[in-house]
CSV table of N, CA and C and ligand atoms in Angstrom, one decimal:
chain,number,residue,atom,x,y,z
A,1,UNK,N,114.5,73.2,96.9
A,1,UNK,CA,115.2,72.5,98.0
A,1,UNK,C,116.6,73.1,98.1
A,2,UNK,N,117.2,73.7,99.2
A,2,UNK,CA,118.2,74.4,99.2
A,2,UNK,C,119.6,73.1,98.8
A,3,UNK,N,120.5,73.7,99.0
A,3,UNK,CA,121.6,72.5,99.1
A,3,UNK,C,122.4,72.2,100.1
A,4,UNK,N,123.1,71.4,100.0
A,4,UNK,CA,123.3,71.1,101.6
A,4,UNK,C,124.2,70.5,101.3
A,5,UNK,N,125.4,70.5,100.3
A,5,UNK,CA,126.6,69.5,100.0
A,5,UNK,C,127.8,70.5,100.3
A,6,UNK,N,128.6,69.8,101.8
A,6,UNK,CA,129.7,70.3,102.2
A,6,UNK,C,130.7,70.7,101.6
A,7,UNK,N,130.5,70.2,100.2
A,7,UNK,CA,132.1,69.9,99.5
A,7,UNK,C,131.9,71.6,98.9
A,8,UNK,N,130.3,72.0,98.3
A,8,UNK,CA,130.4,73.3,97.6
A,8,UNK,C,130.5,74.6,99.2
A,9,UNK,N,129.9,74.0,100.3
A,9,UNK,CA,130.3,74.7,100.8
A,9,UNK,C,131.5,75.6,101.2
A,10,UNK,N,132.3,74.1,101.3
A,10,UNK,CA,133.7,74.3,101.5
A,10,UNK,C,134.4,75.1,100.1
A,11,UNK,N,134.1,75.0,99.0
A,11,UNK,CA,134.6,75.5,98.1
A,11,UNK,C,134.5,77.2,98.0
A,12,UNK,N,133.0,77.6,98.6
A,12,UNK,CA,133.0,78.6,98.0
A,12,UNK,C,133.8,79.8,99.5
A,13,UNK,N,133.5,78.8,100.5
A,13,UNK,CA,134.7,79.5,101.5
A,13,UNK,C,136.1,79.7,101.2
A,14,UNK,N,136.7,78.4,100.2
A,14,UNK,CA,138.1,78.8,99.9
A,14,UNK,C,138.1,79.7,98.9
A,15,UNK,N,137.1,79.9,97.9
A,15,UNK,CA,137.2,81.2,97.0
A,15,UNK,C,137.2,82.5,97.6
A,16,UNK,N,136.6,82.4,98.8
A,16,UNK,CA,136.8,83.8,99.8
A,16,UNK,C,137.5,83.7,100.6
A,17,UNK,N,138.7,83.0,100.4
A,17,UNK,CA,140.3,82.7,101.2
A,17,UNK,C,139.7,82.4,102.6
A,18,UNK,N,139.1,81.7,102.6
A,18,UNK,CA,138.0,81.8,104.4
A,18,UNK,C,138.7,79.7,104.6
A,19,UNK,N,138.8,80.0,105.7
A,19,UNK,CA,138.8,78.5,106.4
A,19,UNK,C,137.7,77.6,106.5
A,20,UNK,N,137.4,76.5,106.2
A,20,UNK,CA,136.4,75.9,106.4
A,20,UNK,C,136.6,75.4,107.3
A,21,UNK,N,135.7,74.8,108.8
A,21,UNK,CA,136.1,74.0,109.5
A,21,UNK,C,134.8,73.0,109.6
A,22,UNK,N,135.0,72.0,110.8
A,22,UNK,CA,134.0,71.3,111.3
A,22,UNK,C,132.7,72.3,111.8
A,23,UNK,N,133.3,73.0,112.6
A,23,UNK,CA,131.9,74.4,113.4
A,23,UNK,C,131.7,75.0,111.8
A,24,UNK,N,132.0,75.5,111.1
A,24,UNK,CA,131.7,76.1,110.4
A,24,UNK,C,130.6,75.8,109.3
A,25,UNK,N,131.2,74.2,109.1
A,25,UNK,CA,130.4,73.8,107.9
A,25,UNK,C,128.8,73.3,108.5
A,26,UNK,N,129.7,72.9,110.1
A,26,UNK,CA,127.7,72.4,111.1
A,26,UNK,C,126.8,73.6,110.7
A,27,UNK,N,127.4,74.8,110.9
A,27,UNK,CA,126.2,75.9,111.0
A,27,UNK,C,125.8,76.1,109.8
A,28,UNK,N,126.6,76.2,108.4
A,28,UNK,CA,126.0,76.2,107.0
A,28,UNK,C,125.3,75.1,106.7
A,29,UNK,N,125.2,74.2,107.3
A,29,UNK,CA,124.6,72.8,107.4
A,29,UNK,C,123.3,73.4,108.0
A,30,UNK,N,123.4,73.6,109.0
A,30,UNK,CA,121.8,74.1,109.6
A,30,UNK,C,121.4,75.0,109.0
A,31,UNK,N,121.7,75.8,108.4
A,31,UNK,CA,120.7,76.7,107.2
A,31,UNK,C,120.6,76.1,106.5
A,32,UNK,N,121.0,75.6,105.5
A,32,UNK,CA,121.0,74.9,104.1
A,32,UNK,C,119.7,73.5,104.3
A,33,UNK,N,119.7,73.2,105.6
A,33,UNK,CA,118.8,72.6,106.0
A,33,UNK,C,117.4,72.9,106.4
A,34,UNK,N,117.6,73.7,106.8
A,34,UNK,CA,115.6,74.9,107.0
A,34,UNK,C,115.3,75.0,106.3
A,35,UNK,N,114.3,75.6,106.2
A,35,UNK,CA,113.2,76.5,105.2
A,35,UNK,C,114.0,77.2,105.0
A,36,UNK,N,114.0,77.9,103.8
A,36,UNK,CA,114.7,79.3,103.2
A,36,UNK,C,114.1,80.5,104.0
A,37,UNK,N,113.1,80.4,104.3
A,37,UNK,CA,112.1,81.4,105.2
A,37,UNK,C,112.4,81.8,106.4
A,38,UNK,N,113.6,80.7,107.3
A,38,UNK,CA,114.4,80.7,108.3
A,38,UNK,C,115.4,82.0,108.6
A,39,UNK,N,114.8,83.1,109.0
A,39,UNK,CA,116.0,84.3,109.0
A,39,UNK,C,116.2,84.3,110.4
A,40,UNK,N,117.2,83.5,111.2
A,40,UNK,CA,117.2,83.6,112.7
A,40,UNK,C,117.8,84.8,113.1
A,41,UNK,N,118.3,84.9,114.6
A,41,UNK,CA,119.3,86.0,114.8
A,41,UNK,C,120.2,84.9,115.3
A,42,UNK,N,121.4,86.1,115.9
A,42,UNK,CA,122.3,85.2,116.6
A,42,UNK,C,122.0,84.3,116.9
A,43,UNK,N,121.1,85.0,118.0
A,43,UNK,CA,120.8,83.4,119.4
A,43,UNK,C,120.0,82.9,119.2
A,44,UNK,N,119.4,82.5,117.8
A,44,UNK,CA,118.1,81.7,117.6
A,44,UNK,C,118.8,80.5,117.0
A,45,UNK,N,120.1,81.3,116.0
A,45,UNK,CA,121.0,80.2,115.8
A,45,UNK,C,121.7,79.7,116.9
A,46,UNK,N,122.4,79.9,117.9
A,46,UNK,CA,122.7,79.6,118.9
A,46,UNK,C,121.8,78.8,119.9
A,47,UNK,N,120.3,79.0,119.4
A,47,UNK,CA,119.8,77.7,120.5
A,47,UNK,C,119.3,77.0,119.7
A,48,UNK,N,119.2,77.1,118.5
A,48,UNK,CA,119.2,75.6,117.8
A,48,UNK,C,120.3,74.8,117.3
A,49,UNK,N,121.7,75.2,117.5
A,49,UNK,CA,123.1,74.2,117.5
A,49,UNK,C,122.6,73.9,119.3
A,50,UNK,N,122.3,74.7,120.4
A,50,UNK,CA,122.5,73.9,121.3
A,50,UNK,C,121.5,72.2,121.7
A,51,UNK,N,120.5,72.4,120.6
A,51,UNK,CA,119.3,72.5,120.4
A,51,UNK,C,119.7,70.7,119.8
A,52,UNK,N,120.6,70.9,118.9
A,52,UNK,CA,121.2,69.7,117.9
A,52,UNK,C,122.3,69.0,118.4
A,53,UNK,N,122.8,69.6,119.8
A,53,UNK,CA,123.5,68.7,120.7
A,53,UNK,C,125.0,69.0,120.2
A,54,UNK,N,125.0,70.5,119.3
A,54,UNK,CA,126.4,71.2,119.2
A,54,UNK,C,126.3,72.7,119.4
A,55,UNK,N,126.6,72.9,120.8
A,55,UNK,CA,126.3,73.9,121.3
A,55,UNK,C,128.0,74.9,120.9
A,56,UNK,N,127.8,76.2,120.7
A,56,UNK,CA,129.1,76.8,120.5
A,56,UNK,C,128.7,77.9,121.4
A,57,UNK,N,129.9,78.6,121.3
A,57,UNK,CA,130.7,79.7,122.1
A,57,UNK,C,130.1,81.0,121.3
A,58,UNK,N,129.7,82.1,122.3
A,58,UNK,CA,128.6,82.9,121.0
A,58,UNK,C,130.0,83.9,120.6
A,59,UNK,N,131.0,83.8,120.9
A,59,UNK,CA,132.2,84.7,120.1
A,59,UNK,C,132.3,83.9,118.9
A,60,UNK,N,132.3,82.6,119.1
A,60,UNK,CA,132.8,82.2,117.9
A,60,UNK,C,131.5,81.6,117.2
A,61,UNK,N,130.4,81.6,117.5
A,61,UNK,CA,129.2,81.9,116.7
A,61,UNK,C,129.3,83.1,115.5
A,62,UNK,N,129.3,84.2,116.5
A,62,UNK,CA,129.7,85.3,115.5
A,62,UNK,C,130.6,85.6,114.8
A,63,UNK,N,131.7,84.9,114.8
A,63,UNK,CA,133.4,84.5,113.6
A,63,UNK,C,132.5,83.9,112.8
A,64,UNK,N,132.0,82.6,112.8
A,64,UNK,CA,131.6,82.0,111.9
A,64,UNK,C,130.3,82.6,111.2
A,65,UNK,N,129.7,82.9,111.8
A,65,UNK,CA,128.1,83.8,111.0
A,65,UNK,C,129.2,84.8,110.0
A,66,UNK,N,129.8,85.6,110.1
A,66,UNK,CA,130.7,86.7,110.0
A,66,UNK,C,131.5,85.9,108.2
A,67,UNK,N,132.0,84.9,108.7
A,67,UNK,CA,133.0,84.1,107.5
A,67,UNK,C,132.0,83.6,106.5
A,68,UNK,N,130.6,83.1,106.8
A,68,UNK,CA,129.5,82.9,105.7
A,68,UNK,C,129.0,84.0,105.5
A,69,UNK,N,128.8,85.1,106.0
A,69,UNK,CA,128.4,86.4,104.6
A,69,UNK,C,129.6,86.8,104.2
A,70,UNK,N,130.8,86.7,104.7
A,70,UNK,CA,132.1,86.7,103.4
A,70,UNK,C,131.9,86.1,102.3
A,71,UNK,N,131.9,84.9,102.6
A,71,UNK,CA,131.7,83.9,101.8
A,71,UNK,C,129.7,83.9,101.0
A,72,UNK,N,129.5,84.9,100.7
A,72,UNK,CA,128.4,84.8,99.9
A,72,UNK,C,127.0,84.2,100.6
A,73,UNK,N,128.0,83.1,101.5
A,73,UNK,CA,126.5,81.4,101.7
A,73,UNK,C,125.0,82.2,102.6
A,74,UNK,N,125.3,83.1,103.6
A,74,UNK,CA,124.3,83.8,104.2
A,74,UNK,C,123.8,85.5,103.4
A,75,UNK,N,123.1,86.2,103.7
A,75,UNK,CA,122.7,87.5,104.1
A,75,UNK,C,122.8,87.6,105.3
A,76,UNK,N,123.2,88.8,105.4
A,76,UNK,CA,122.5,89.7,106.5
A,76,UNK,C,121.9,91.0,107.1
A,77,UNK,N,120.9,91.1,107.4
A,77,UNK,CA,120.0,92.3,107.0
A,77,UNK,C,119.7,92.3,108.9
A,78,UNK,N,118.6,93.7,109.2
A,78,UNK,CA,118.1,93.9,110.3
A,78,UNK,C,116.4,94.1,110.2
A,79,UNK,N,115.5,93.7,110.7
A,79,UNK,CA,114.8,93.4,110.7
A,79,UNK,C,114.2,95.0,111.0
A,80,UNK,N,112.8,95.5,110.8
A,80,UNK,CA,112.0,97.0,111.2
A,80,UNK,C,112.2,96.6,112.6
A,81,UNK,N,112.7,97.7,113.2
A,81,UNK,CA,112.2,97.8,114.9
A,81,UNK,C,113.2,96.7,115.3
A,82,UNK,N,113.9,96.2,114.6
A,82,UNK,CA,115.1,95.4,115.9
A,82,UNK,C,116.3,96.1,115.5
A,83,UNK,N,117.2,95.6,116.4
A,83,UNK,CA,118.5,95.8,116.8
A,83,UNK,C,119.2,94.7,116.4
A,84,UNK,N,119.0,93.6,116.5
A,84,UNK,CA,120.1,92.1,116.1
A,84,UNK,C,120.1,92.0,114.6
A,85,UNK,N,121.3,91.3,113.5
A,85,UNK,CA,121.2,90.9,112.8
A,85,UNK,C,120.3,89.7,112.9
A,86,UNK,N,119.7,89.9,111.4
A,86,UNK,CA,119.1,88.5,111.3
A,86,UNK,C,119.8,87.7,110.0
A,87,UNK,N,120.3,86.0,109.9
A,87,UNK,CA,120.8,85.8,108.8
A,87,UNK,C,120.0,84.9,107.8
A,88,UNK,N,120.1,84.7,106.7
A,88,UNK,CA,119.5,83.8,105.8
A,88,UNK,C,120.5,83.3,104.9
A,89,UNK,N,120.1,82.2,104.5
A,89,UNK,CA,120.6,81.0,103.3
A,89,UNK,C,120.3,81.5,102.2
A,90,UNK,N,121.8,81.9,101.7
A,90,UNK,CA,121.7,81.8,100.0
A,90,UNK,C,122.1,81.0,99.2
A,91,UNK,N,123.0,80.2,99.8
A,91,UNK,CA,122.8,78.7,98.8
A,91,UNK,C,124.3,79.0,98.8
A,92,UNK,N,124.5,77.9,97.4
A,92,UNK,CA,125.8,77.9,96.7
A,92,UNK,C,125.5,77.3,95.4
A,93,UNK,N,124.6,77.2,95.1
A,93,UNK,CA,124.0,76.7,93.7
A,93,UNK,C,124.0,77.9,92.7
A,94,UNK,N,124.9,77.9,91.8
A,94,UNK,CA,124.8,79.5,91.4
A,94,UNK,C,123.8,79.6,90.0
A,95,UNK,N,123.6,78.2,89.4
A,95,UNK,CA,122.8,78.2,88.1
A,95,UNK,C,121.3,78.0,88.8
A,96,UNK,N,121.1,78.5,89.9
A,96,UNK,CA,119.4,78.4,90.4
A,96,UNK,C,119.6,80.2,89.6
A,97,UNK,N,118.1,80.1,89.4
A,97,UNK,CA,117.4,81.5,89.1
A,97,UNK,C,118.3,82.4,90.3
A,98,UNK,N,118.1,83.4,90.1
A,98,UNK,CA,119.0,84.8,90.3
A,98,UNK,C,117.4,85.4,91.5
A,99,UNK,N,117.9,85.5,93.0
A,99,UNK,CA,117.0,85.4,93.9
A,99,UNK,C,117.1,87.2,93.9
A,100,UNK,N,116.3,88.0,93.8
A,100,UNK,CA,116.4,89.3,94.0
A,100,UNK,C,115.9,89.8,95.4
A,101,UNK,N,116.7,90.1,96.4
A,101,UNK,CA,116.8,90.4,97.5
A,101,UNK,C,116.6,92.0,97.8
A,102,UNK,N,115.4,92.3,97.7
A,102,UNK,CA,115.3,93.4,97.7
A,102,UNK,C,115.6,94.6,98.8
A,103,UNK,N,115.9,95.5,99.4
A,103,UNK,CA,116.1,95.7,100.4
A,103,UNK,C,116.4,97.3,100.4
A,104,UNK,N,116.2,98.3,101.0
A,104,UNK,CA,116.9,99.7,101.6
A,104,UNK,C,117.5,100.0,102.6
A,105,UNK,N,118.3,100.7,102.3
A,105,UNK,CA,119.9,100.9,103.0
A,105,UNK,C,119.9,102.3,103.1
A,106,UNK,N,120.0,102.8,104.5
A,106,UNK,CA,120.0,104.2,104.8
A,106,UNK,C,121.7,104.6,104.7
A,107,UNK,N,121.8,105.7,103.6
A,107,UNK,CA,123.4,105.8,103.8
A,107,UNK,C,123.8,106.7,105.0
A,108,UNK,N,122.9,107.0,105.9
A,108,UNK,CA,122.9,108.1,107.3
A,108,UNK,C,123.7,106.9,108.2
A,109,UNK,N,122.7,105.9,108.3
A,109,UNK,CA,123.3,104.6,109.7
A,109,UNK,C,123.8,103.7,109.3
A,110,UNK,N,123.3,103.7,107.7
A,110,UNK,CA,124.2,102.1,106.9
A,110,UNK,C,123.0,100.5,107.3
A,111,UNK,N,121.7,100.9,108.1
A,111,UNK,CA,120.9,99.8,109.0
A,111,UNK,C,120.3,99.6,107.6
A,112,UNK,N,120.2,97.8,106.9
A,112,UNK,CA,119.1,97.9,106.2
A,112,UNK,C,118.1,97.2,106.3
A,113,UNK,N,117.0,97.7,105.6
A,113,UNK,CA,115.4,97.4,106.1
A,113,UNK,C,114.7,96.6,104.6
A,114,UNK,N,114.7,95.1,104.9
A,114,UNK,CA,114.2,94.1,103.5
A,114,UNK,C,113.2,95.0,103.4
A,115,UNK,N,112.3,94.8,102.0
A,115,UNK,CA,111.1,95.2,101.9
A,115,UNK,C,110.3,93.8,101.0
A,116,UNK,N,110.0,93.6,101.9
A,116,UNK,CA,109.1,92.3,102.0
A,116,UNK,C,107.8,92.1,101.5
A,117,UNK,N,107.6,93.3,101.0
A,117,UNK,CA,106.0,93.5,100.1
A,117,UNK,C,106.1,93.7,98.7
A,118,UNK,N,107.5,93.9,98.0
A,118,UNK,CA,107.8,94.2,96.6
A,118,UNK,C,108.1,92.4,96.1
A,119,UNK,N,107.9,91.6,96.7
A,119,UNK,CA,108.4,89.9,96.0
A,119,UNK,C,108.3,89.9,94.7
A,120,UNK,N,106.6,89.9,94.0
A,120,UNK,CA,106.6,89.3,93.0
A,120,UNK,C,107.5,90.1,91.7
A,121,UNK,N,107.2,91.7,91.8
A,121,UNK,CA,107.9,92.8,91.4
A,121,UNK,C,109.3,92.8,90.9
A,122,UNK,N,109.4,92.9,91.8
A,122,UNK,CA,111.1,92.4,92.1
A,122,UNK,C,111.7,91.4,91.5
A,123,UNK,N,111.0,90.5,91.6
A,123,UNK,CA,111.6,88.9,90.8
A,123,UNK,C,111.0,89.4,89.3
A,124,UNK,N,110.4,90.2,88.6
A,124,UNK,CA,110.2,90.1,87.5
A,124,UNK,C,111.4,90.7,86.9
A,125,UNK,N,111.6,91.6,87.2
A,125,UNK,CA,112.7,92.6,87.3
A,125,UNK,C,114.3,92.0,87.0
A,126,UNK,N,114.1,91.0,88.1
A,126,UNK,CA,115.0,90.2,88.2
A,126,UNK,C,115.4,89.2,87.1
A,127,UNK,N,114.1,88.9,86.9
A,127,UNK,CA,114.3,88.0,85.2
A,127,UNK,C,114.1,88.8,84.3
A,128,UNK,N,114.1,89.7,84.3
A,128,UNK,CA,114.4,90.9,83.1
A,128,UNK,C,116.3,90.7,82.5
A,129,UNK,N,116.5,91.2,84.0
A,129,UNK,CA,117.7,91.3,84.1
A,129,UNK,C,118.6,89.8,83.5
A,130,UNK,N,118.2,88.8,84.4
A,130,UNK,CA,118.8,87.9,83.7
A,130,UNK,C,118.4,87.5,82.1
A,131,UNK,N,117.9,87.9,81.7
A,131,UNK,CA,117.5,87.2,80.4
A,131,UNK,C,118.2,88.3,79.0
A,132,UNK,N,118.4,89.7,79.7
A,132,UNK,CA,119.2,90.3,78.9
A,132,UNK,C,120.3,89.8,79.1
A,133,UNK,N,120.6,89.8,80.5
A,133,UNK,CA,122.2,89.2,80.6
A,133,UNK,C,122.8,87.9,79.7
A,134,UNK,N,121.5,86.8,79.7
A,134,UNK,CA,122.0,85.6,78.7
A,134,UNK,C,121.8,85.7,77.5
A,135,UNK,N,121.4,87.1,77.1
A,135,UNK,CA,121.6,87.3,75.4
A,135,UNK,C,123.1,87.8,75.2
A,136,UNK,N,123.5,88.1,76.0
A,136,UNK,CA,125.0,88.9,75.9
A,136,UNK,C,126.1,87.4,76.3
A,137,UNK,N,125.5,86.3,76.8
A,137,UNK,CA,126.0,85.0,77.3
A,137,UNK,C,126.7,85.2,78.7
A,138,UNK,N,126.1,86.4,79.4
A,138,UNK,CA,126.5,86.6,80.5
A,138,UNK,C,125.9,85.2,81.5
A,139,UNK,N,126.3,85.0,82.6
A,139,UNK,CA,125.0,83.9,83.4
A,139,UNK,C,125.4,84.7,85.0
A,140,UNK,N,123.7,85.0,85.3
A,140,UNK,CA,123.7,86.2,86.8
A,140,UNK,C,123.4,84.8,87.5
A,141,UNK,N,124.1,85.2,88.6
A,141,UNK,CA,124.0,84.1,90.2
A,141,UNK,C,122.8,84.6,91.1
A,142,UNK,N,122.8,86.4,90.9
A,142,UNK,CA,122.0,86.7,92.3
A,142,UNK,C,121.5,88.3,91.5
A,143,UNK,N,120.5,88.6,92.3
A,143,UNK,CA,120.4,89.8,91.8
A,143,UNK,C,120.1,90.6,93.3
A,144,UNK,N,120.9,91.5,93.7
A,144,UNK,CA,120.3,92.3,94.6
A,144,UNK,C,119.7,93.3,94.5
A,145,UNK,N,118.6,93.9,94.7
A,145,UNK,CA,118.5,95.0,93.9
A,145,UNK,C,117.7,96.2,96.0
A,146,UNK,N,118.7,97.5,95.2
A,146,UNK,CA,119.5,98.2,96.9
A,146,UNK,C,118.7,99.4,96.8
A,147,UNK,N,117.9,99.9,97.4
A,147,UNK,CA,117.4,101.3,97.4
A,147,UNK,C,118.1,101.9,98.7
A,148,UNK,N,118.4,103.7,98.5
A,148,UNK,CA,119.7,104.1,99.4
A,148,UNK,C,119.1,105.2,99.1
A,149,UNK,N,119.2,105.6,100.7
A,149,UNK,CA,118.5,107.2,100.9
A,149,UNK,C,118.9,107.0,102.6
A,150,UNK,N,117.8,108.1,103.1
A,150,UNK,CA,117.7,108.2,104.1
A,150,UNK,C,116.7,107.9,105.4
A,151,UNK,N,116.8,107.1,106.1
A,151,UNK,CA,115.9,106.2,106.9
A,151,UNK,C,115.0,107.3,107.7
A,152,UNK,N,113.7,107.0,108.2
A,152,UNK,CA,113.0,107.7,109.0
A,152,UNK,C,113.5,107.9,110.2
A,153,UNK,N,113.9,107.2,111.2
A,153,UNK,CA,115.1,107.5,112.5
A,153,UNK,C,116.3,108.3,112.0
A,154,UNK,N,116.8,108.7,110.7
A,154,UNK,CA,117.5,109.6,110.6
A,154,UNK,C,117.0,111.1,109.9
A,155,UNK,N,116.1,110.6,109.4
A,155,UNK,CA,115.1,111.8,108.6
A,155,UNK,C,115.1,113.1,109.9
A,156,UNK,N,114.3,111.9,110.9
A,156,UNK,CA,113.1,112.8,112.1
A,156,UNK,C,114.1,111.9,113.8
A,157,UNK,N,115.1,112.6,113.8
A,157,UNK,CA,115.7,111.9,115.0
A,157,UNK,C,114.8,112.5,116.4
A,158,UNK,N,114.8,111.6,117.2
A,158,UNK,CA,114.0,111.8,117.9
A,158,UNK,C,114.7,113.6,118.9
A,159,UNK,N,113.4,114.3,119.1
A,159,UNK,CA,113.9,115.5,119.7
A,159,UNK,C,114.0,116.1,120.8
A,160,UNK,N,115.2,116.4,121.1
A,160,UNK,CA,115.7,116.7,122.6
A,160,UNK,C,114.5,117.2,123.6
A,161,UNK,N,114.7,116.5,124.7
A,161,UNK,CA,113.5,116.9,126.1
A,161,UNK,C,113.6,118.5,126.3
A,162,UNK,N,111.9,118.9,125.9
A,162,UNK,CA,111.9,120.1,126.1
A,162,UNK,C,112.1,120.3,127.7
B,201,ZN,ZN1,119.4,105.9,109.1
């Protein structure tokens, strides 16, 4: 069950010198509230505040989306074949299991692409990692784990009209 207590919200925005406000904490409120499965875009978030009878301004939608992946509380990644960010809930619970977010990152465009087929993999990996880490009395919050190369739209760019 994700968490949904304003107060850590707010906290972990002042650890990233970030403002908390009333808009700010509604919209981490509406993630923290979905399904974790919930990766909207902008305007999916934007029609479900208008949706909840707090509709915002999409500039300052995007300040706030913008100040929660400062602040750790979102991702944000791009989906195969789209153009929009999409964001997701990472909590603020930092003693939950260490979520390994797997993902590739072309260092050509910087666009990254989840890979959404390595889950169980990945999380083993991930508890690898954390379980050495707590023999050393380290304690891991998150594990990202980043593959970095070069994307196929930059590999094979598409080729000038004969
Ligand atoms: Zn690329």
């Amino acid at each position: 069950m994700p968490s949904v207590d304003p107060a850590a919200i707010s906290q972990r925005l002042h650890q990233a010198g970030l403002r908390s406000t009333r808009a700010v904490l509604g919209v981490a409120e509406l993630f923290a509230a979905a399904s974790a499965a919930w990766t909207p875009t902008h305007a999916e978030v934007a029609g479900s505040l208008a949706q909840a009878g707090e509709p915002l301004n999409p500039v300052t939608l995007y300040r706030l989306l913008d100040r929660l992946v400062a602040a750790g509380l979102l991702a944000r990644h791009t989906a195969p074949g789209e153009r929009a960010w999409r964001f997701q809930w990472r909590g603020t619970d930092d003693d939950a299991a260490p979520v390994a977010v797997p993902h590739f990152e072309c260092d050509a465009c910087h666009t990254q692409f989840p890979l959404q087929n390595a889950d169980a993999p990945t999380q083993a990996v991930a508890d690898a990692l954390r379980r050495t880490l707590a023999e050393h009395g380290h304690q891991a919050a998150r594990v990202d784990l980043a593959v970095h190369g070069t994307c196929a739209g930059c590999r094979w760019p598409a080729s000038p009209a004969a």
